Amino acid sequence: MAKAEARMSSALRTVPENGLVLGRYKPLRPLGTGGSGSVWLAHDEKNGQDVALKIIGKEGKAASRAEREAHSAARLRHPHCLLAYGFASDENHVYIPYEYIPGHTLRHALRAGELDDEGVVEAATQVLEALAHAHAHGIVHRDVKPSNVLLADGDSVSVRLFDFGLAQLAGAETLTAAGDVPGTLAYIPPERLQGKGAGPAADVWAVGVLLWEALSGRHPFWQASPVEMGKLIQSGAASLATERPDLSGRLVAAVDRALAVDPARRPTAVALAQALRGSRRETVERPLKPVRLRLDSRIPVQAGAPVLAGLATAWVGASLPFYPPHWPLLLGALAAGLAALRPRVGLAFVLAVPIFPLGNVALGLGMVYAVAAAAWLGLAWFRPRSGLVFALGAVVGPLGAIGLLPLALQRVDGWFRRAVYAFAAVLVTGFAGPTQLDGVATEESPFAVGGWLWESLATKPELPLVGLVLATGAAVLPSARRLGEPAIVALSAGLLAGTLLAAPNGSEVSFVTAAWITCAVLLVQWRRQGGGPTRVHTIGAISRATRAAFLSRGEAGGWSAVAQGQNPHRLGHATRR
């Protein structure tokens, strides 16, 4: 972050006293930073247009790459290629003014779950159409990835391909040293790792990786070790059908062909775009996009699913009297293995383990749970790795960290799933630990069991109320993170006020801590995605929200106490557990 700020400060120092760069561009605010420079929203004083002004330092290879980027972009005139207006330089920097399109990168959109399957396919198709235009002009991009695709704001999917800094012109001498592989490793084709040249098929491979990743919810080759990742790339990707058997055969076949290890077997960008458009009629629509894998993480996101599956199964097996003493550990290990190898089977196994113990206590209880488990399996069928996150309630509840659920669920795809998972996790906290089942022992009627569950929840009215608050927070959290500082503060303040009012007997410290942690983490994530620095008034805003939440809670509690004939000033002592 310090390096990014240093690059922005360096760029600002190039602005002369009249406030104009190159005598015409007035920088307004930073839009983001990259490895060698920064991008600013600037106003062109000559024609009155706003532009995205890319400012790159001349040190190292950055200047030659920037010049190549400008020359490549200037040759392209396509609706899905970001338009470059020119190229200029001074003693210290290179400047490339681009058309300004309000929006954010495809990477950010995928992480936030903004696109469904149809939207992903449409975005990839537009990228391929841009690449086909570039290939027709003898230009190979060589660095196609979600962070180099701009998704324009609006109701429909409209993308722009940008950053042609690694582009190579047909017949031009490469500037890459021997043994140096340009581009982002996760999207580089096998032939490049073998030292061969990058042709149009390399760009098609990158789009294939993008599609596989976006539709499956994980990267096909991602490993913490670059060496291991390179080995996986050279061995090829598994068929997309192994992760998404529900997708149309035409779509799966198109993605699989794009990821052929032999570049000669890959379709052209034009052919793949046509195949994707033809497959859209058969694509199974689902609510929202999958969880995006964070490529800067050291441990793959998927590793948490087997661990949670194993812990949840072992805990259930040990808590409910049915299985022999050593079985819970064995069941937990089996659940972890299944969740790692066959996520859908693993989820079904974990959900099935409690059926027999609960049925042994009461047949009706086992029947009610079996129906609920089947419904839950259906909800998580397309995203089995995230289907066990409701078990987090058994962990965060005893730790007093229930308010962190929205933050923990931010990578789950789709607002509806996040909301349901958060609500279920809150309900689980009410039954974590030793549960008294005497009220339904030997009960055979599922309706009687349903009545007992309702009465049990009635004794803890704060659970569904807190569940609704946290479910709402989980649903809107990715959008708040993308919108920036004001939305993040509003979300954190809303979570704080909602939880304090919904749970008058709850711990103020845990709720306040959770709200502040949520706010801090989201602000850091927002800044990493190109947001501006956190301002002092942000801290003041969340501080005022904390104070207001306490006052509102006191007033609500006081009126409640008056209604019950209590002294409101003694409420804090009377209602604390």
XYZ file of C-alpha atoms in Angstrom:
577
model
C 0.000 0.000 0.000
C 2.898 2.330 0.780
C 4.370 1.689 -2.669
C 1.035 2.475 -4.308
C 0.775 5.754 -2.398
C 4.363 6.567 -3.354
C 3.551 6.033 -7.040
C 0.516 8.311 -6.765
C 2.554 10.973 -4.962
C 5.224 10.730 -7.647
C 2.587 11.179 -10.332
C 1.180 14.232 -8.571
C 4.630 15.823 -8.387
C 4.695 15.840 -12.189
C 1.721 18.192 -12.307
C 2.963 21.748 -13.023
C 1.795 24.858 -11.243
C -1.120 25.361 -13.613
C -2.412 21.942 -12.519
C -2.309 20.415 -16.014
C -0.403 17.387 -17.278
C 0.983 17.855 -20.796
C -0.799 21.190 -20.826
C -4.290 19.698 -21.113
C -5.112 16.980 -18.548
C -6.183 17.995 -15.042
C -5.983 15.033 -12.583
C -9.121 14.785 -10.445
C -8.780 11.633 -8.349
C -6.935 8.300 -8.429
C -8.740 5.328 -9.957
C -6.173 2.680 -9.075
C -2.549 1.624 -9.076
C -0.588 -1.090 -10.826
C 2.857 -2.599 -10.716
C 4.542 0.307 -12.505
C 2.205 3.276 -12.292
C -1.208 4.658 -11.498
C -4.436 5.583 -13.259
C -6.198 8.884 -12.595
C -9.547 10.298 -13.556
C -8.571 13.457 -15.392
C -10.374 16.207 -17.274
C -9.223 17.105 -20.763
C -9.318 20.902 -20.792
C -9.138 21.005 -24.610
C -12.221 18.967 -25.492
C -14.040 18.889 -22.148
C -14.003 15.086 -21.824
C -13.070 13.022 -18.793
C -10.326 10.483 -19.433
C -8.581 7.710 -17.540
C -4.993 8.954 -17.534
C -2.417 6.221 -17.050
C 0.870 7.525 -15.630
C 3.903 5.211 -15.773
C 7.404 5.863 -14.511
C 10.238 5.522 -17.006
C 12.432 3.374 -14.810
C 13.139 -0.223 -15.865
C 11.075 -1.859 -18.597
C 7.976 0.145 -17.721
C 8.501 2.821 -20.378
C 8.992 0.387 -23.266
C 6.001 -1.636 -22.126
C 3.862 1.507 -21.886
C 4.872 2.592 -25.373
C 4.018 -0.836 -26.725
C 0.675 -0.708 -24.897
C -0.171 2.663 -26.412
C 0.794 1.622 -29.934
C -1.208 -1.606 -29.675
C -4.280 0.084 -28.214
C -4.139 2.863 -30.800
C -4.501 0.310 -33.615
C -7.692 -1.125 -32.149
C -11.133 0.384 -32.670
C -13.656 -2.033 -31.243
C -16.632 -1.623 -28.857
C -15.017 -4.013 -26.380
C -11.447 -2.668 -26.516
C -10.699 0.277 -24.237
C -9.948 3.187 -26.549
C -6.567 4.919 -26.207
C -6.481 8.558 -27.292
C -2.727 8.881 -27.680
C 0.702 8.637 -26.104
C 3.043 11.239 -24.628
C 5.972 11.459 -22.234
C 8.235 13.820 -20.353
C 11.533 13.337 -18.535
C 10.143 11.064 -15.824
C 6.823 9.616 -16.929
C 4.859 8.164 -19.809
C 1.193 9.151 -20.206
C -1.611 7.252 -21.956
C -5.080 8.855 -21.939
C -7.874 6.281 -22.263
C -11.596 6.690 -22.616
C -13.174 6.819 -19.163
C -15.799 4.131 -18.558
C -17.327 4.142 -15.042
C -17.166 0.623 -13.677
C -14.845 -1.884 -12.058
C -12.793 -4.869 -13.106
C -14.302 -8.236 -13.884
C -12.221 -9.644 -11.027
C -14.018 -7.425 -8.523
C -17.398 -8.269 -10.048
C -16.741 -11.995 -9.769
C -15.599 -11.719 -6.169
C -18.729 -9.760 -5.297
C -21.003 -12.289 -6.999
C -22.495 -9.753 -9.418
C -22.809 -12.035 -12.454
C -24.851 -15.170 -12.990
C -23.810 -17.895 -15.437
C -25.364 -16.080 -18.374
C -23.561 -12.877 -17.430
C -20.224 -14.687 -17.165
C -20.659 -16.249 -20.606
C -21.681 -12.892 -22.099
C -18.640 -11.147 -20.591
C -16.292 -13.847 -21.907
C -17.917 -13.663 -25.337
C -17.322 -9.918 -25.513
C -13.685 -10.413 -24.475
C -13.296 -12.966 -27.271
C -14.802 -10.543 -29.781
C -12.266 -7.925 -28.684
C -9.463 -10.487 -29.008
C -10.666 -11.528 -32.456
C -10.405 -7.883 -33.512
C -6.883 -7.658 -32.055
C -5.797 -10.925 -33.682
C -7.089 -9.693 -37.035
C -4.728 -6.720 -36.639
C -1.793 -8.961 -35.781
C -1.877 -8.255 -32.025
C -1.701 -10.942 -29.325
C -2.643 -9.630 -25.877
C -0.641 -12.217 -23.818
C -2.049 -11.084 -20.451
C -5.802 -11.740 -20.560
C -7.206 -12.109 -17.032
C -10.231 -10.833 -15.065
C -8.305 -7.863 -13.657
C -7.584 -6.660 -17.210
C -11.259 -6.607 -18.162
C -13.386 -3.574 -17.260
C -17.064 -4.194 -16.509
C -19.010 -1.012 -17.204
C -21.658 0.155 -14.759
C -25.200 -0.489 -15.929
C -27.962 -3.056 -16.075
C -26.498 -5.015 -19.001
C -23.114 -6.715 -19.293
C -20.644 -4.568 -21.232
C -16.890 -5.082 -20.952
C -13.713 -3.454 -22.249
C -10.423 -5.303 -22.645
C -7.421 -3.206 -21.643
C -3.741 -3.315 -20.634
C -2.015 -4.334 -23.853
C 1.364 -3.726 -22.193
C 2.505 -7.275 -22.921
C 0.960 -7.365 -26.383
C 3.126 -8.592 -29.233
C 2.735 -7.473 -32.831
C 2.971 -10.068 -35.552
C 6.430 -9.972 -37.108
C 7.828 -7.683 -34.402
C 10.908 -8.629 -32.432
C 10.031 -9.627 -28.894
C 11.484 -7.629 -26.009
C 11.255 -10.588 -23.658
C 14.538 -12.051 -22.505
C 15.218 -15.741 -23.042
C 13.592 -17.794 -20.320
C 11.329 -14.929 -19.239
C 7.612 -15.762 -19.421
C 5.472 -12.598 -19.581
C 1.955 -12.487 -18.205
C 0.238 -13.765 -15.090
C 1.209 -17.368 -14.368
C -2.309 -18.491 -13.500
C -3.486 -17.667 -17.058
C -0.381 -18.622 -19.075
C -0.791 -21.571 -21.484
C 1.414 -24.692 -21.399
C 3.358 -23.767 -24.546
C 4.608 -20.560 -22.955
C 5.976 -22.523 -19.988
C 7.835 -24.691 -22.500
C 9.543 -21.649 -23.987
C 7.463 -21.493 -27.144
C 5.964 -18.351 -28.643
C 2.577 -16.897 -27.781
C 0.080 -16.901 -30.617
C -3.642 -16.141 -30.665
C -4.255 -19.566 -29.101
C -2.584 -18.290 -25.913
C -5.290 -15.646 -25.518
C -7.997 -18.255 -26.129
C -6.474 -20.411 -23.376
C -6.625 -17.482 -20.949
C -10.319 -16.941 -21.688
C -10.878 -20.667 -21.141
C -9.246 -20.420 -17.714
C -11.377 -17.364 -16.925
C -14.562 -19.235 -17.849
C -13.612 -22.385 -15.938
C -12.788 -20.322 -12.861
C -15.894 -18.139 -13.003
C -18.350 -20.983 -13.624
C -16.869 -23.457 -11.132
C -16.019 -21.109 -8.286
C -12.343 -22.026 -8.158
C -9.262 -21.717 -10.336
C -8.422 -24.920 -12.261
C -4.679 -24.677 -11.599
C -4.262 -22.544 -8.493
C -1.581 -23.683 -6.051
C 0.353 -21.714 -3.445
C 3.596 -22.896 -5.072
C 4.296 -21.486 -8.566
C 6.219 -24.665 -9.400
C 3.234 -26.854 -8.574
C 0.932 -24.504 -10.465
C 3.157 -24.774 -13.526
C 3.013 -28.567 -13.384
C -0.778 -28.513 -13.239
C -0.969 -26.120 -16.182
C 1.176 -28.384 -18.342
C -0.944 -31.425 -17.439
C -4.154 -29.639 -18.470
C -7.444 -28.878 -16.734
C -10.127 -31.350 -15.780
C -13.374 -31.096 -17.696
C -15.664 -28.346 -16.435
C -18.358 -31.027 -16.155
C -16.612 -32.435 -13.066
C -17.443 -29.215 -11.216
C -20.637 -28.174 -12.981
C -22.524 -31.207 -14.322
C -25.642 -29.022 -14.558
C -24.233 -26.847 -17.353
C -25.163 -27.433 -20.973
C -23.036 -29.851 -22.956
C -22.255 -27.197 -25.572
C -20.917 -24.776 -22.979
C -18.791 -27.421 -21.253
C -17.410 -28.617 -24.599
C -16.529 -25.056 -25.627
C -14.610 -24.392 -22.405
C -12.860 -27.766 -22.574
C -11.722 -27.102 -26.165
C -10.354 -23.702 -25.159
C -8.218 -25.463 -22.528
C -6.717 -28.051 -24.873
C -3.034 -28.529 -24.006
C -2.154 -28.570 -27.706
C -2.661 -24.992 -28.993
C -3.487 -26.350 -32.456
C -6.620 -27.981 -31.030
C -7.994 -24.788 -29.527
C -10.644 -22.849 -31.441
C -10.026 -19.357 -32.711
C -11.412 -16.435 -30.743
C -14.153 -16.026 -33.354
C -15.137 -19.708 -33.237
C -15.174 -19.808 -29.439
C -17.300 -16.647 -29.260
C -19.806 -18.200 -31.651
C -19.873 -21.426 -29.627
C -20.528 -19.511 -26.412
C -23.368 -17.539 -27.948
C -24.901 -20.779 -29.183
C -24.599 -22.363 -25.746
C -26.426 -19.549 -23.933
C -29.790 -20.956 -24.967
C -28.979 -24.157 -23.074
C -27.232 -22.613 -20.058
C -28.925 -23.407 -16.770
C -29.632 -20.101 -15.003
C -28.901 -19.887 -11.337
C -29.155 -17.037 -8.800
C -25.707 -15.486 -8.693
C -22.062 -16.079 -9.420
C -19.769 -18.382 -7.514
C -17.273 -17.496 -4.840
C -14.140 -16.023 -6.370
C -10.800 -17.520 -5.501
C -8.390 -14.905 -4.178
C -5.148 -15.459 -6.051
C -3.169 -13.562 -3.412
C -4.119 -16.052 -0.718
C -1.501 -18.525 0.420
C -4.043 -21.227 1.162
C -6.797 -22.058 -1.338
C -10.253 -21.070 -0.156
C -11.527 -24.599 -0.764
C -9.314 -25.996 2.019
C -11.745 -24.681 4.630
C -14.622 -26.885 3.442
C -13.029 -30.264 4.332
C -11.847 -28.932 7.692
C -15.292 -27.608 8.571
C -16.911 -30.842 7.362
C -14.636 -32.953 9.532
C -15.058 -30.810 12.641
C -18.831 -30.535 12.287
C -19.274 -34.279 11.787
C -17.012 -35.211 14.688
C -18.763 -32.694 16.967
C -22.230 -34.003 16.069
C -21.144 -37.615 16.459
C -19.715 -36.924 19.898
C -22.594 -34.718 21.099
C -25.497 -37.023 20.229
C -25.659 -40.393 22.021
C -25.709 -43.067 19.328
C -22.348 -43.853 17.739
C -19.637 -45.950 19.469
C -16.880 -43.980 21.267
C -14.302 -44.058 18.471
C -16.707 -43.473 15.601
C -16.950 -39.651 15.738
C -13.283 -39.235 14.782
C -13.600 -41.787 11.987
C -16.769 -40.149 10.704
C -15.083 -36.751 10.831
C -12.084 -37.989 8.849
C -14.350 -39.626 6.275
C -16.415 -36.439 5.958
C -13.277 -34.339 5.447
C -12.011 -36.695 2.743
C -15.318 -36.754 0.895
C -15.651 -32.969 1.106
C -12.183 -32.589 -0.423
C -12.629 -35.133 -3.235
C -16.383 -35.083 -3.890
C -17.844 -31.925 -2.307
C -21.460 -32.777 -3.070
C -21.143 -36.294 -1.624
C -19.296 -34.869 1.366
C -22.068 -32.390 2.105
C -24.712 -35.127 1.848
C -22.699 -37.341 4.206
C -22.280 -34.604 6.816
C -25.985 -33.803 6.733
C -26.886 -37.506 7.009
C -24.773 -38.277 10.091
C -27.238 -36.764 12.655
C -30.310 -38.530 11.215
C -29.866 -41.815 13.094
C -28.956 -40.275 16.490
C -31.906 -37.878 16.304
C -34.240 -40.615 15.114
C -33.080 -42.750 18.014
C -34.159 -40.013 20.425
C -37.496 -39.446 18.693
C -38.732 -40.717 15.358
C -40.509 -37.435 14.676
C -37.329 -35.481 15.373
C -35.393 -37.622 12.910
C -38.079 -37.097 10.270
C -38.117 -33.319 10.730
C -34.338 -33.144 10.536
C -34.231 -35.394 7.438
C -36.623 -33.079 5.594
C -34.617 -30.013 6.646
C -31.342 -31.690 5.605
C -32.760 -32.586 2.185
C -33.935 -29.006 1.673
C -30.533 -27.684 2.699
C -28.774 -30.085 0.320
C -30.960 -28.785 -2.489
C -30.120 -25.179 -1.615
C -26.374 -25.892 -1.618
C -26.409 -28.394 -4.506
C -24.546 -26.149 -6.938
C -22.186 -24.773 -4.286
C -21.484 -27.729 -1.969
C -18.240 -26.244 -0.649
C -20.132 -23.414 0.985
C -23.030 -25.602 2.126
C -21.557 -26.186 5.568
C -20.895 -22.591 6.541
C -23.985 -22.655 8.753
C -21.890 -24.792 11.112
C -19.851 -21.658 11.842
C -22.604 -20.796 14.288
C -21.429 -23.578 16.581
C -17.956 -21.988 16.571
C -18.570 -18.234 16.679
C -21.473 -18.479 19.140
C -19.493 -19.748 22.141
C -16.666 -17.340 21.246
C -19.010 -14.344 21.332
C -18.175 -13.534 17.711
C -21.592 -13.995 16.149
C -21.479 -10.441 14.791
C -18.649 -11.459 12.437
C -20.873 -13.821 10.438
C -21.535 -11.359 7.560
C -17.800 -10.823 7.184
C -17.118 -14.564 7.276
C -19.746 -15.200 4.587
C -18.691 -12.457 2.157
C -17.180 -14.942 -0.331
C -20.358 -17.032 -0.560
C -22.017 -16.479 -3.909
C -25.390 -14.763 -4.140
C -27.172 -12.473 -1.718
C -29.902 -15.042 -1.033
C -27.461 -17.786 -0.066
C -25.485 -15.430 2.151
C -28.667 -14.348 3.920
C -29.961 -17.898 4.435
C -26.579 -19.176 5.604
C -26.196 -16.320 8.093
C -29.700 -16.827 9.487
C -29.132 -20.577 9.828
C -25.782 -20.030 11.537
C -27.428 -17.752 14.102
C -30.080 -20.380 14.822
C -27.335 -22.977 15.249
C -25.795 -20.856 18.006
C -28.970 -21.381 20.016
C -28.452 -25.137 19.954
C -24.664 -25.281 20.227
C -23.513 -27.207 23.239
C -25.568 -29.671 25.265
C -29.145 -29.654 23.981
C -32.038 -30.888 26.096
C -34.125 -33.276 24.017
C -36.277 -34.559 26.855
C -39.217 -32.539 25.563
C -39.456 -34.664 22.417
C -38.146 -38.011 23.671
C -40.085 -40.896 22.061
C -42.224 -38.390 20.128
C -43.265 -39.934 16.793
C -45.242 -37.051 15.330
C -43.176 -34.585 13.265
C -45.847 -31.950 13.921
C -45.363 -32.289 17.677
C -41.618 -31.931 17.146
C -42.238 -28.807 15.098
C -44.259 -27.360 17.958
C -41.472 -28.147 20.398
C -38.907 -26.420 18.187
C -41.162 -23.377 17.937
C -41.528 -23.211 21.714
C -37.763 -23.584 22.127
C -37.153 -20.621 19.842
C -39.872 -18.645 21.630
C -37.756 -18.783 24.778
C -34.927 -17.140 22.812
C -36.671 -14.423 20.755
C -33.401 -12.610 20.176
C -32.130 -15.420 17.946
C -34.418 -14.859 14.932
C -34.159 -11.079 15.340
C -30.366 -11.118 15.366
C -30.520 -13.647 12.555
C -32.533 -11.253 10.394
C -30.127 -8.393 11.105
C -27.030 -10.430 10.272
C -28.719 -12.043 7.270
C -29.446 -8.593 5.859
C -25.868 -7.536 6.526
C -24.480 -10.641 4.829
C -26.707 -10.084 1.801
C -25.576 -6.506 1.139
C -21.981 -6.647 2.410
C -20.240 -7.220 -0.979
C -22.175 -4.325 -2.494
C -21.214 -2.053 0.395
C -17.568 -3.044 -0.020
C -17.686 -2.163 -3.704
C -19.512 1.160 -3.185
C -16.832 2.369 -0.797
C -16.370 4.237 2.440
C -19.844 5.740 3.071
C -21.612 2.449 2.352
C -19.157 0.507 4.533
C -19.703 2.857 7.473
C -23.476 2.711 6.995
C -23.411 -1.096 6.922
C -21.249 -1.355 10.047
C -23.435 1.146 11.891
C -26.575 -0.710 10.841
C -25.182 -4.044 12.010
C -24.191 -2.525 15.332
C -27.523 -0.831 15.968
C -29.520 -3.816 14.766
C -27.734 -6.405 16.884
C -27.741 -4.256 20.015
C -31.464 -3.581 19.714
C -32.390 -7.130 18.703
C -30.478 -8.735 21.566
C -30.941 -6.561 24.679
C -29.334 -9.262 26.819
C -26.372 -9.732 24.503
C -22.820 -8.620 25.112
C -22.256 -5.033 24.032
C -18.505 -5.623 23.806
C -18.837 -8.493 21.323
C -21.265 -6.613 19.066
C -19.229 -3.394 19.119
C -16.006 -5.295 18.457
C -17.598 -7.179 15.565
C -18.899 -3.961 13.982
C -15.525 -2.231 14.224
C -13.672 -5.277 12.867
C -16.140 -5.541 9.984
C -15.698 -1.866 9.170
C -11.897 -2.063 9.342
C -11.616 -5.189 7.185
C -13.977 -3.845 4.530
C -12.129 -0.527 4.390
C -8.836 -2.362 3.883
C -10.373 -4.506 1.138
C -11.875 -1.445 -0.511
C -8.520 0.315 -0.522
C -6.839 -2.750 -2.003
C -9.414 -2.658 -4.807
C -8.443 0.895 -5.713
C -10.385 2.946 -3.166
C -9.002 6.089 -1.607
C -7.375 6.446 1.813
C -9.512 6.221 4.929
C -10.342 9.698 6.169
C -10.493 10.850 9.761
C -14.221 11.556 9.604
C -14.806 7.860 8.869
C -13.533 6.933 12.319
C -15.686 9.687 13.772
C -18.736 8.421 11.908
C -18.458 4.871 13.213
C -17.743 6.258 16.702
C -20.913 8.346 16.584
C -22.825 5.337 15.299
C -21.579 3.294 18.251
C -22.708 5.957 20.713
C -26.092 6.322 18.995
C -26.604 2.560 19.056
C -25.971 2.464 22.790
C -28.387 5.332 23.387
C -31.061 3.689 21.231
C -30.579 0.432 23.055
C -30.922 2.148 26.399
C -34.110 3.926 25.334
C -35.597 0.745 23.884
C -34.670 -1.207 26.986
C -36.012 1.539 29.224
C -39.400 1.634 27.532
C -39.536 -2.153 27.651
C -38.804 -2.075 31.364
C -41.444 0.592 32.005
C -44.014 -1.507 30.173
C -43.181 -4.374 32.518
C -43.285 -2.177 35.644
C -39.518 -2.261 36.196
C -37.100 0.510 37.032
C -35.410 1.262 33.704
C -32.238 2.374 35.483
C -31.841 -1.138 36.862
C -32.462 -2.816 33.520
C -28.795 -3.397 32.781
C -28.493 -5.447 35.956
C -31.856 -7.124 35.763
C -31.558 -8.515 32.244
C -27.922 -9.534 32.084
C -27.402 -13.262 32.055
